[in-house]
PDB file of C-alpha atoms in Angstrom:
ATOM      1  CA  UNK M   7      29.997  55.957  -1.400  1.00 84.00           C
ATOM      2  CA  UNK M   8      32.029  57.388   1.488  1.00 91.00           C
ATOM      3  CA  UNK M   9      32.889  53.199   2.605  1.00 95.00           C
ATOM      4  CA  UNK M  10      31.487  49.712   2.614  1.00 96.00           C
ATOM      5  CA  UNK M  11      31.810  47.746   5.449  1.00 97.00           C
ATOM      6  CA  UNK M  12      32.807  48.826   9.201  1.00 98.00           C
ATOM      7  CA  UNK M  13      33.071  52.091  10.677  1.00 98.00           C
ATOM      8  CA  UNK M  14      34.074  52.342  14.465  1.00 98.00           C
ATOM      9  CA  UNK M  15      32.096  54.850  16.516  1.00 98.00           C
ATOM     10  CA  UNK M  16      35.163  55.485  17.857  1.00 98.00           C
ATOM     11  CA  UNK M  17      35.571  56.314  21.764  1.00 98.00           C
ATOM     12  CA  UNK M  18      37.054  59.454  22.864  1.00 98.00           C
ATOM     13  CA  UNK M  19      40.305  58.730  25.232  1.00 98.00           C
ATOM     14  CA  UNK M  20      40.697  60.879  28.803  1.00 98.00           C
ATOM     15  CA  UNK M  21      43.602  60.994  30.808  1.00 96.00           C
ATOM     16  CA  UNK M  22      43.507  61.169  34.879  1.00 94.00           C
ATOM     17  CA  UNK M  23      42.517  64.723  34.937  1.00 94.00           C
ATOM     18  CA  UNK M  24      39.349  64.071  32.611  1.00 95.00           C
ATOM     19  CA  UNK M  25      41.039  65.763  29.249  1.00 97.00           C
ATOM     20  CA  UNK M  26      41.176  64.269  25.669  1.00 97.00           C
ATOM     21  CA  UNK M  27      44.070  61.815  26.001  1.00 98.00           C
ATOM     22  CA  UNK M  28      45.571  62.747  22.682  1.00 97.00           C
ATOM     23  CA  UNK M  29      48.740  60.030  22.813  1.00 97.00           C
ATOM     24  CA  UNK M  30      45.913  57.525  23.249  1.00 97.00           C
ATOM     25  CA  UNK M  31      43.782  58.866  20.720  1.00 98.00           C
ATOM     26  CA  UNK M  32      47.055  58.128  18.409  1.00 97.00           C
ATOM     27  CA  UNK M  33      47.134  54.527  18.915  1.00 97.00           C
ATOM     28  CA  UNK M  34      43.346  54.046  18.642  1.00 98.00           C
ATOM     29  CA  UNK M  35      43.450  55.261  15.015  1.00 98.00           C
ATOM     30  CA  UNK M  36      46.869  53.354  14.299  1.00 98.00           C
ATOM     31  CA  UNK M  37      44.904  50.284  16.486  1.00 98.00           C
ATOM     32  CA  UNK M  38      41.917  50.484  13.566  1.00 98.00           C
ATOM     33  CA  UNK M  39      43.930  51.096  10.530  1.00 98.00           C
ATOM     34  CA  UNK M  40      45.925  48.052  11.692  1.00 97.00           C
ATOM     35  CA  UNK M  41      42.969  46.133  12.206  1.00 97.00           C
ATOM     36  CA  UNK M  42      41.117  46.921   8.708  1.00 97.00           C
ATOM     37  CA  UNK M  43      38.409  49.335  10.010  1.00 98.00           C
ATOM     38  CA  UNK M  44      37.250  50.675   7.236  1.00 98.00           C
ATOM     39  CA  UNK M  45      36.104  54.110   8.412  1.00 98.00           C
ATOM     40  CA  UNK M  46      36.043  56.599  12.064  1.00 98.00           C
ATOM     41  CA  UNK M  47      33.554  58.297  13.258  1.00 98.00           C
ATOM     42  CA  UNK M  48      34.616  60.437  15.144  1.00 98.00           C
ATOM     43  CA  UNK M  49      32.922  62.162  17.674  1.00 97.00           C
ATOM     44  CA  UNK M  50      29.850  60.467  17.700  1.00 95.00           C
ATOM     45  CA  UNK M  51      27.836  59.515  20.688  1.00 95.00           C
ATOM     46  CA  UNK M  52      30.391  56.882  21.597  1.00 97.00           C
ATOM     47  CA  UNK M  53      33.234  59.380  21.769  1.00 97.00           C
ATOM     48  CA  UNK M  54      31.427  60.953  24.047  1.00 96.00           C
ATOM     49  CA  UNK M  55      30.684  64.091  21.856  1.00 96.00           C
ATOM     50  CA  UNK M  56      27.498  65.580  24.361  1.00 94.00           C
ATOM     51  CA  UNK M  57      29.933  66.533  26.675  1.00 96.00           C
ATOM     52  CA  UNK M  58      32.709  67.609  24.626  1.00 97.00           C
ATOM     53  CA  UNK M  59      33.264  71.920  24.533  1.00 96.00           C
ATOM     54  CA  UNK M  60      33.226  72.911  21.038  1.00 97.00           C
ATOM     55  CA  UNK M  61      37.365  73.502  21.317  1.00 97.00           C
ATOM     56  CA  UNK M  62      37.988  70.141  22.232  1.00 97.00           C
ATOM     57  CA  UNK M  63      35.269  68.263  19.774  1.00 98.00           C
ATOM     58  CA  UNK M  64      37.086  70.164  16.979  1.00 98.00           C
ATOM     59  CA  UNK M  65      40.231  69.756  18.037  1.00 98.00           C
ATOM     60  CA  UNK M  66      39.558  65.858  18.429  1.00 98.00           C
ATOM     61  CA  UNK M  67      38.001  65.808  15.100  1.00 98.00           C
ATOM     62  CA  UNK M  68      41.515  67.511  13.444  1.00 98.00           C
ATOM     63  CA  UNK M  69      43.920  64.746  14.882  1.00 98.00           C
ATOM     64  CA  UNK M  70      42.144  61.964  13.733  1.00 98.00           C
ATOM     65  CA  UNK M  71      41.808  63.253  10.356  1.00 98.00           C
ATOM     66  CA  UNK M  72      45.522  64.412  10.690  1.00 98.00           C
ATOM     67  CA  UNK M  73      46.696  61.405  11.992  1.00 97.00           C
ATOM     68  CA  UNK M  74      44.824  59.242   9.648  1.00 97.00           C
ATOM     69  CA  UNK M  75      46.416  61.106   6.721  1.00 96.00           C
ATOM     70  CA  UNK M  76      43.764  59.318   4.005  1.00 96.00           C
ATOM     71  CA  UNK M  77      44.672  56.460   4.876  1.00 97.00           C
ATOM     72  CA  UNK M  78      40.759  55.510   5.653  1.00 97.00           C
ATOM     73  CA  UNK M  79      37.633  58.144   5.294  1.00 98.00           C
ATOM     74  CA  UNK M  80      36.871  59.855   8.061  1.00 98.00           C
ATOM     75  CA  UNK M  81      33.603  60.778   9.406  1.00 98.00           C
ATOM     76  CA  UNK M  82      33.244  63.713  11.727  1.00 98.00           C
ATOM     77  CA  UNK M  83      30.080  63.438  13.835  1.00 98.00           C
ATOM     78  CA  UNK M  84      28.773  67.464  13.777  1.00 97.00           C
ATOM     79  CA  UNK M  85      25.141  67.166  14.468  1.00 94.00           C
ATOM     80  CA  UNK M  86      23.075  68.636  17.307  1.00 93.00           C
ATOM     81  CA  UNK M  87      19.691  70.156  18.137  1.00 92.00           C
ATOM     82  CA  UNK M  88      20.592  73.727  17.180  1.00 95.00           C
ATOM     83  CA  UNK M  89      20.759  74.172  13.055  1.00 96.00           C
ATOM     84  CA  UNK M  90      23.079  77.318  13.198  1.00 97.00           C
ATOM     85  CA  UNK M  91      25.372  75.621  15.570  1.00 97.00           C
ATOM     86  CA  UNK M  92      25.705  72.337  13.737  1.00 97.00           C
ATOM     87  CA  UNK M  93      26.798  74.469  10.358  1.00 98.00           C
ATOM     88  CA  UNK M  94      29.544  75.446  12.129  1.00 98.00           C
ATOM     89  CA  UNK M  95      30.458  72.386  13.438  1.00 98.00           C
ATOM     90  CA  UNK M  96      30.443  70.976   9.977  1.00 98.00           C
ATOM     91  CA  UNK M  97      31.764  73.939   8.427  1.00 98.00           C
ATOM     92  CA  UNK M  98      34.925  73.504  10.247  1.00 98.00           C
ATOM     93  CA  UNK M  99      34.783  69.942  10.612  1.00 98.00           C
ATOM     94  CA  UNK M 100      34.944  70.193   6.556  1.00 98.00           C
ATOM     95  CA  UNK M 101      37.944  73.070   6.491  1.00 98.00           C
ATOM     96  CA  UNK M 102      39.726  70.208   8.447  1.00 98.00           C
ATOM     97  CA  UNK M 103      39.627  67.475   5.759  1.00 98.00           C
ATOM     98  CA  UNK M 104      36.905  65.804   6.876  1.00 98.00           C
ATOM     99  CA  UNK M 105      35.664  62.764   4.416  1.00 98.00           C
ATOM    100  CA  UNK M 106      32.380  63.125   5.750  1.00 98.00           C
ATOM    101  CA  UNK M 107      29.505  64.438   8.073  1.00 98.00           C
ATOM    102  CA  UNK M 108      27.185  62.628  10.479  1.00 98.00           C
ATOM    103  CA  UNK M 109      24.525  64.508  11.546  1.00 97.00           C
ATOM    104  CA  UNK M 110      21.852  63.441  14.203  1.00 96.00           C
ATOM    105  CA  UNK M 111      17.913  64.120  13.921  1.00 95.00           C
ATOM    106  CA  UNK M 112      17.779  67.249  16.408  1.00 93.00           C
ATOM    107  CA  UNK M 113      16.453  65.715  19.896  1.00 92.00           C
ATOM    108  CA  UNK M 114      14.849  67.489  23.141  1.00 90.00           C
ATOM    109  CA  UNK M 115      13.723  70.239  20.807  1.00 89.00           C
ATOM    110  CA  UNK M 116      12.486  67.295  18.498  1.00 83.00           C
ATOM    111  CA  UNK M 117      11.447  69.607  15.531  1.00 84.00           C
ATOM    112  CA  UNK M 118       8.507  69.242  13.619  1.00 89.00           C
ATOM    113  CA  UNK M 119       8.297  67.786  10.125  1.00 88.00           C
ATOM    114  CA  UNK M 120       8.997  70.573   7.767  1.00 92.00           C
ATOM    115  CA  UNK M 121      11.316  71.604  10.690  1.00 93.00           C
ATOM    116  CA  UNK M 122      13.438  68.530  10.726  1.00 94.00           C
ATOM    117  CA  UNK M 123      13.457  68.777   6.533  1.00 95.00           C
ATOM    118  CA  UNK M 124      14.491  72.266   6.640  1.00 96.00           C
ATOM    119  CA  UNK M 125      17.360  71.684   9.295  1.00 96.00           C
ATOM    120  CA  UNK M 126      18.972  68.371   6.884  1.00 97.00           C
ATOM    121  CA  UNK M 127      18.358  71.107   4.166  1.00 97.00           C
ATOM    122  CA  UNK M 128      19.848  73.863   4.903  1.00 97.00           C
ATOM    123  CA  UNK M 129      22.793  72.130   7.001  1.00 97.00           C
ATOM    124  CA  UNK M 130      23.658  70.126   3.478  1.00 97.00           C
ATOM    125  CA  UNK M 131      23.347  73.567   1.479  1.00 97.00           C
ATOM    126  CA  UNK M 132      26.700  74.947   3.918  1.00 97.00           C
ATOM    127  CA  UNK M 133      29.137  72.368   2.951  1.00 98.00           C
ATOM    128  CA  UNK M 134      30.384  70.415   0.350  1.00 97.00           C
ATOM    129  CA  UNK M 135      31.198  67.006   1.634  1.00 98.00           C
ATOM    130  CA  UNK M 136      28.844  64.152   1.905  1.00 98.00           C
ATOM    131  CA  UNK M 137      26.335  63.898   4.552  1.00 98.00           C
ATOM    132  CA  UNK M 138      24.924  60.650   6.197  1.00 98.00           C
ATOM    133  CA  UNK M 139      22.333  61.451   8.595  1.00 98.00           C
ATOM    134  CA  UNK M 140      21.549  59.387  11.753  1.00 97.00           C
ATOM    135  CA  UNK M 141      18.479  58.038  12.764  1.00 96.00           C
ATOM    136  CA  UNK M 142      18.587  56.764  16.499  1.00 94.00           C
ATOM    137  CA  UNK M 143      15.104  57.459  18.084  1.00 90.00           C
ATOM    138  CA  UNK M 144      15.590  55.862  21.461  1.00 90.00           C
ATOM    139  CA  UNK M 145      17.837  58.838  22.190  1.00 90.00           C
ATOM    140  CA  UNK M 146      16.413  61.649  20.227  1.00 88.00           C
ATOM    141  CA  UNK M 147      12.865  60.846  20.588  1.00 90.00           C
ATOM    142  CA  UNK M 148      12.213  61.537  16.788  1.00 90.00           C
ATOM    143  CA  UNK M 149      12.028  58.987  14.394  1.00 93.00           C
ATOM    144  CA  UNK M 150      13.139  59.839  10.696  1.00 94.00           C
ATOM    145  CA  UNK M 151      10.850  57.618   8.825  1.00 95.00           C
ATOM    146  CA  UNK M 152      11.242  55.903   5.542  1.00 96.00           C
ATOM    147  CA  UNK M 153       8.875  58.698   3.442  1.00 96.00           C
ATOM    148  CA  UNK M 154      11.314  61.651   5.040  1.00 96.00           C
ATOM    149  CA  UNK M 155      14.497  60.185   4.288  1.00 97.00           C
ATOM    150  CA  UNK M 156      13.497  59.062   0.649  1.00 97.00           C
ATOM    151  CA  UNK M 157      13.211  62.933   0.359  1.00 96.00           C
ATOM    152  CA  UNK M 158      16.312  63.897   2.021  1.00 98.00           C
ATOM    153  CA  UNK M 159      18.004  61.456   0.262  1.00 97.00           C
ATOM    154  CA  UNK M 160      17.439  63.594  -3.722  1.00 96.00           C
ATOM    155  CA  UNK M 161      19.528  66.039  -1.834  1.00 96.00           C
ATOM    156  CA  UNK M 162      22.915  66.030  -3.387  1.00 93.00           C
ATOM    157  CA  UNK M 163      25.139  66.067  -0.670  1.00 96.00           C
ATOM    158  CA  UNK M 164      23.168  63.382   1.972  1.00 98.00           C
ATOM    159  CA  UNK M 165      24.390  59.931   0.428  1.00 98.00           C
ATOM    160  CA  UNK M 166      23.446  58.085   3.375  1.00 98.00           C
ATOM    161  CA  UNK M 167      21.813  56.977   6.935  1.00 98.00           C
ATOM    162  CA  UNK M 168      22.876  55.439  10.314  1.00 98.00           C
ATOM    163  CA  UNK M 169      20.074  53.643  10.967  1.00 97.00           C
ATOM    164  CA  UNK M 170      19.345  53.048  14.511  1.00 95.00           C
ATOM    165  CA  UNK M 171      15.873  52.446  15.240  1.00 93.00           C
ATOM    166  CA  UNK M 172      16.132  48.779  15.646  1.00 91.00           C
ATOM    167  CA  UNK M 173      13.310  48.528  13.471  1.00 94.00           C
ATOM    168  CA  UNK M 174      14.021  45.839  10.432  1.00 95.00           C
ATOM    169  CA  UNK M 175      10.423  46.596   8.722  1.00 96.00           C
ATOM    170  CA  UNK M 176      11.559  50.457   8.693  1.00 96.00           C
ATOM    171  CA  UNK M 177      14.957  49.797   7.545  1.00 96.00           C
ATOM    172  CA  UNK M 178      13.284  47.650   4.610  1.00 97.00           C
ATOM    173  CA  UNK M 179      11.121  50.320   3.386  1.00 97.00           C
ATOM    174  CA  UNK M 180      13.760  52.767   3.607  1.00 97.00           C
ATOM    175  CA  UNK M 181      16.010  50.526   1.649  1.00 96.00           C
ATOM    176  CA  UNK M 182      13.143  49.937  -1.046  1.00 96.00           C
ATOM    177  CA  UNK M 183      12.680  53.654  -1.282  1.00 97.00           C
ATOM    178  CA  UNK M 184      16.091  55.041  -1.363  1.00 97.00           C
ATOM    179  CA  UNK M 185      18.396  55.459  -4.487  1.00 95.00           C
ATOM    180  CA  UNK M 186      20.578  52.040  -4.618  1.00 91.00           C
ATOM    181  CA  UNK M 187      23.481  54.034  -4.249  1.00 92.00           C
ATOM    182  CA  UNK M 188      22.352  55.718  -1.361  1.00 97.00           C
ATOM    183  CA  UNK M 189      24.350  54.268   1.536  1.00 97.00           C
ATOM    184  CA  UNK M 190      22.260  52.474   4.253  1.00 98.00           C
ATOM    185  CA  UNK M 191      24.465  51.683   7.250  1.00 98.00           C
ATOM    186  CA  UNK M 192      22.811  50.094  10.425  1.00 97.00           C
ATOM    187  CA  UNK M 193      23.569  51.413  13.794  1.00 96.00           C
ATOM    188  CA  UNK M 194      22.688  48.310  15.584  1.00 97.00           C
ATOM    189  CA  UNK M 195      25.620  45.532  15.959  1.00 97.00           C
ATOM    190  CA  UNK M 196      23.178  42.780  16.434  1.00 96.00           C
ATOM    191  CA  UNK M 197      21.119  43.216  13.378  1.00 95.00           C
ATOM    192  CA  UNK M 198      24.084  44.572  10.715  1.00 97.00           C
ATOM    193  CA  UNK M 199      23.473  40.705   8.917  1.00 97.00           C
ATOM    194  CA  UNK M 200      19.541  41.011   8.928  1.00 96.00           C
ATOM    195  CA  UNK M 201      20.742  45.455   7.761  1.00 97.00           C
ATOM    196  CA  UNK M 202      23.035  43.915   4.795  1.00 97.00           C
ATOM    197  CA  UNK M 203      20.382  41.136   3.790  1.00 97.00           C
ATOM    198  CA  UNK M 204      17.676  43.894   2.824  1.00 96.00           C
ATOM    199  CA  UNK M 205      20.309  45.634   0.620  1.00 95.00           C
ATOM    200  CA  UNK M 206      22.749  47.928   3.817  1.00 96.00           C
ATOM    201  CA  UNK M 207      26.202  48.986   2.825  1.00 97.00           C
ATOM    202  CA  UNK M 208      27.869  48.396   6.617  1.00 98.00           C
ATOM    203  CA  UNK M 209      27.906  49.334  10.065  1.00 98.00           C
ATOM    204  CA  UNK M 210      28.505  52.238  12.125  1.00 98.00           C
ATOM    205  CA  UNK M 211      29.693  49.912  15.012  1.00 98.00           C
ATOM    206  CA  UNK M 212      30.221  49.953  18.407  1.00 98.00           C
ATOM    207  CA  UNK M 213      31.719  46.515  18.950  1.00 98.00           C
ATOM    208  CA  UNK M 214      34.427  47.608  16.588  1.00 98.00           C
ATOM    209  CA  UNK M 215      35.907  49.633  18.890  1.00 98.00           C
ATOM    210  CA  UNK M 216      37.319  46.399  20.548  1.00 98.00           C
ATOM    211  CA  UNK M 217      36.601  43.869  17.768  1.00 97.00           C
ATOM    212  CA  UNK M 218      37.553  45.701  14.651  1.00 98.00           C
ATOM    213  CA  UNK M 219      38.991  42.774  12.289  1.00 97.00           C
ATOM    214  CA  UNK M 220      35.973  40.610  13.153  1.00 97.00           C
ATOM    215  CA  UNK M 221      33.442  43.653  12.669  1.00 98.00           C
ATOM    216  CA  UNK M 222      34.909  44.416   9.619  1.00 98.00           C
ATOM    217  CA  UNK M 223      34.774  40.227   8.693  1.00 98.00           C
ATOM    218  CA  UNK M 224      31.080  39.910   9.691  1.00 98.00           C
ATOM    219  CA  UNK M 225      30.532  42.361   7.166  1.00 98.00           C
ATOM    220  CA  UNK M 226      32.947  41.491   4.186  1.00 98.00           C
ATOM    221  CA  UNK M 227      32.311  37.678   4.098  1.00 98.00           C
ATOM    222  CA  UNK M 228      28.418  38.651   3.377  1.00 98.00           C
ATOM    223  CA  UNK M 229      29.356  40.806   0.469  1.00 97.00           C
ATOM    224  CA  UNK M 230      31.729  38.121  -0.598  1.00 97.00           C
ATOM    225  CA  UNK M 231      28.826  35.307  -0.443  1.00 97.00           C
ATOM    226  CA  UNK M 232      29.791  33.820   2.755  1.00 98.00           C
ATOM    227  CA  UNK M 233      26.346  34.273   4.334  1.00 97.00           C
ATOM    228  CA  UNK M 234      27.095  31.131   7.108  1.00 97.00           C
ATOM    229  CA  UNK M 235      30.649  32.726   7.823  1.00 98.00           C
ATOM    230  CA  UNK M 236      28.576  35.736   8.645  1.00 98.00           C
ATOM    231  CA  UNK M 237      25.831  34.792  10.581  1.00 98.00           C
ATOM    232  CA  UNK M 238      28.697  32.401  12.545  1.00 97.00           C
ATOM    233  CA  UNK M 239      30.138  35.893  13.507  1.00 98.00           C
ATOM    234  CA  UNK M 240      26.837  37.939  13.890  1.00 98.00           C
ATOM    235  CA  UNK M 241      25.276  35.120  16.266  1.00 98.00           C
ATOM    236  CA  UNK M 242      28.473  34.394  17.831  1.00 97.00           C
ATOM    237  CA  UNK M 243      29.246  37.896  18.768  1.00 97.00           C
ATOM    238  CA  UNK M 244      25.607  38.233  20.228  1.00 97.00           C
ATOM    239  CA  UNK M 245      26.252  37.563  23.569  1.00 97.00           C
ATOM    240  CA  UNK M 246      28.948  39.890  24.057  1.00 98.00           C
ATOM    241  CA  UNK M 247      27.513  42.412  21.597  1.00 98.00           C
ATOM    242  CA  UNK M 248      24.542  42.302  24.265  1.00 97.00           C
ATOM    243  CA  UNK M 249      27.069  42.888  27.351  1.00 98.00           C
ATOM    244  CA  UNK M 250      28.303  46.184  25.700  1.00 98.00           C
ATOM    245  CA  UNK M 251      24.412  47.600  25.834  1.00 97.00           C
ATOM    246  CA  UNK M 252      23.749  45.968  29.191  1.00 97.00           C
ATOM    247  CA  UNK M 253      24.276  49.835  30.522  1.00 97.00           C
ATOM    248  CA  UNK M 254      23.915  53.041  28.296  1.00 96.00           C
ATOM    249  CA  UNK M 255      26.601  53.068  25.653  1.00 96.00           C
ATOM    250  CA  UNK M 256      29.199  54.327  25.681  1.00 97.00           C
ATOM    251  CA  UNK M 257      29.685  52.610  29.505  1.00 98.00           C
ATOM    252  CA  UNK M 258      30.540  49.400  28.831  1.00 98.00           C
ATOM    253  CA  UNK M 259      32.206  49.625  25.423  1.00 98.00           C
ATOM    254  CA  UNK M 260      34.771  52.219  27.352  1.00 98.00           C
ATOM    255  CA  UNK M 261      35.158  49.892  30.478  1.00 98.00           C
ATOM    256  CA  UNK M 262      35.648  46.784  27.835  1.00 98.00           C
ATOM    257  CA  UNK M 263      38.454  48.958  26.427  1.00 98.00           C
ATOM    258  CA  UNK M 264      40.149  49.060  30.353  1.00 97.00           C
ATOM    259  CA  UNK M 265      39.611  45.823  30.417  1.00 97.00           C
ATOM    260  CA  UNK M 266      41.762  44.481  27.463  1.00 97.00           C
ATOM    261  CA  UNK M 267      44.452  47.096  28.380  1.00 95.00           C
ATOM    262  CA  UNK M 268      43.775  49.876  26.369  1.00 96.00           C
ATOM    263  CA  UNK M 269      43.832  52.704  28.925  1.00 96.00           C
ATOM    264  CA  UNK M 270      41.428  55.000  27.563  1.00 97.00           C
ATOM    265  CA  UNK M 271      40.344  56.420  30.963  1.00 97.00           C
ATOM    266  CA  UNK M 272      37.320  57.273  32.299  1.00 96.00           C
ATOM    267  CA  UNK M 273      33.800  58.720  31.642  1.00 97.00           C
ATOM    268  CA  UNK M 274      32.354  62.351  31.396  1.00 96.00           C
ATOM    269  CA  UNK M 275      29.441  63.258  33.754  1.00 96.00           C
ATOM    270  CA  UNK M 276      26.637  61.788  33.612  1.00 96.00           C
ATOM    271  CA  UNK M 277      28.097  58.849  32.868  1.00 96.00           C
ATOM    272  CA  UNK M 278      29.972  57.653  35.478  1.00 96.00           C
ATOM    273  CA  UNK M 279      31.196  53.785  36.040  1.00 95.00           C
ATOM    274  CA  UNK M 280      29.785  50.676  35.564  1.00 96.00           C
ATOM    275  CA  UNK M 281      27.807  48.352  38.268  1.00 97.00           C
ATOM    276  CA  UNK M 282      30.530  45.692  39.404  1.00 96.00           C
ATOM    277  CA  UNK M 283      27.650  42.281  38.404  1.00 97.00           C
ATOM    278  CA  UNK M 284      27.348  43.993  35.140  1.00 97.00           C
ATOM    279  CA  UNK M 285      31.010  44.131  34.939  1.00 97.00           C
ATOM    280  CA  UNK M 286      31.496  40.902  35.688  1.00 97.00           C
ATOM    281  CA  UNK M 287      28.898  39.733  32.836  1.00 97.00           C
ATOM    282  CA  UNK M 288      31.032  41.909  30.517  1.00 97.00           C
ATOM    283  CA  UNK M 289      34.475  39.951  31.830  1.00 96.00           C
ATOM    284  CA  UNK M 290      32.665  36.863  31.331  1.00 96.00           C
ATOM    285  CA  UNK M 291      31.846  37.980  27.657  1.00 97.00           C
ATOM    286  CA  UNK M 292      34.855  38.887  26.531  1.00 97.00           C
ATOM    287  CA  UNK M 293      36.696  36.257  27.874  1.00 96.00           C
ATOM    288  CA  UNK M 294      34.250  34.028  26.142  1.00 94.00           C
ATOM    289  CA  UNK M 295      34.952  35.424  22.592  1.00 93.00           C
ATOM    290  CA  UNK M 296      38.712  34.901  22.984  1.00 93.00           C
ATOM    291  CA  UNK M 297      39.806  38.222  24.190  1.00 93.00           C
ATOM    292  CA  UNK M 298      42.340  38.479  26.987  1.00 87.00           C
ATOM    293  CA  UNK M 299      41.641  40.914  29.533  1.00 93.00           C
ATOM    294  CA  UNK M 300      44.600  42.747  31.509  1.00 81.00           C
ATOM    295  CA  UNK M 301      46.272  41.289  34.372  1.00 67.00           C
ATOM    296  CA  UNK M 302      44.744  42.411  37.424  1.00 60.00           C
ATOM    297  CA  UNK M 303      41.281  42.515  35.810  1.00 58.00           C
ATOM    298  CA  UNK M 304      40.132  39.233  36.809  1.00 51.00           C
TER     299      UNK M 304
END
């Protein structure tokens, strides 16, 4: 299994001319090795990835597996809507050191079943390294159900899913039809208890990216039998977990980052910034979970 526990979908840093902000990028690896992360993703939607040029999505992908030296897996998010592209995004992703691939269900072009199959397929066949595919309909508009990725998941090199339909009855019958060491991760922060209760190995997490150690808690104290000392954090986190989806992620999630003093810039177009009630909502969220936002936020 590539990790148990947390992975940060970890944002991608810009500096005041909109380019990767690679001194930044250096403490937000150092920030979640620090903080027991267990695992990056890099490169993921969170980081921003759709509007990354292949150079720089590579190139992002090398430091953090550079900089992270082994000290945690890391997961380089090489997925897309075009098979032949994505293979080279993985290929090279896995000439860098990458621990791992996460690949998306292709979206706009959608694919049809034996289509989608065939792309998780033939993708696996061109590397080595472990795959966990990613289910997250609401932006794809394809749903991987359970049946499909009970087949995908006899192929050697897919160990695992980022499930992010929201769904709990899917995620059940995927868990009851997968290998038990097939890793089941949920890509929703407010249901990763309800994910690990039906047999989940972690999170691919968003909230991590400012609330690593008590991500990473939420997670380990259920493994370790401390189911109230996990639902304290799952239900206490809610409110703020629901602040950083109160716009598209990754909008808020960056603009929390600002907020505590991270300096990790601004967003790529489309995105763009955040409307000032729904800013305030997210001030009054963090504030309320104990985090201290940077002077001149308030």
């Amino acid at each position: 299994m590539i990790f148990k526990g947390s992975a940060v979908a970890l944002i991608t840093p810009f500096d005041e001319n909109g380019r990767v902000n690679y001194e930044k990028l250096d403490e937000l690896v150092e920030f979640h090795i620090e903080n027991n992360t267990d695992a990056i993703v890099a490169c993921g939607t969170t980081g921003e990835a759709s509007t990354l040029d292949d150079e720089e999505h590579l190139a992002v992908i090398k430091y953090v597996i550079d900089k992270a030296n082994k000290r945690i897996p890391i997961i380089a998010g090489t997925g897309g809507n075009d098979t032949i592209h994505s293979i080279y995004m993985c290929q090279q992703a896995e000439k860098f050191g990458a621990d791992a691939l996460l690949v998306i269900t292709p979206y706009y072009n959608k694919g049809n079943k034996s289509g989608i199959k065939k792309h998780f397929e033939t993708i696996a066949s061109s590397v080595n390294i472990p795959i966990i595919m990613y289910n997250v309909p609401s932006r794809t508009g394809v749903n991987l159900a359970p049946s499909m990725v009970s087949e995908l998941a006899q192929v050697k090199n897919i160990v695992g899913i980022k499930e992010a339909s929201g769904n709990l009855a899917q995620v059940a019958e995927v868990c009851r039809l997968v290998p038990k060491d097939f890793a089941v991760y949920s890509g929703n922060d407010d249901t990763i208890l309800p994910l690990l209760s039906l047999g989940g190995h972690g999170v691919i997490s968003v909230l991590a990216n400012i609330c690593p150690q008590e991500t990473h808690d939420l997670v380990y104290k259920f493994f370790e039998g401390d189911i109230n000392g996990s639902r304290e954090l799952q239900l206490g986190m809610k409110p703020l977990i629901d602040a950083l989806f109160i716009e598209v992620n990754p909008v808020p999630v960056k603009t929390a980052a600002n907020l505590l003093g991270f300096e990790v810039g601004g967003l790529r177009l489309p995105l763009a910034e955040m409307d000032p009630k729904n800013v305030e909502v997210l001030k009054q969220q963090l504030v309320n979970c104990g985090l201290k936002l940077q002077e001149g936020t308030c």
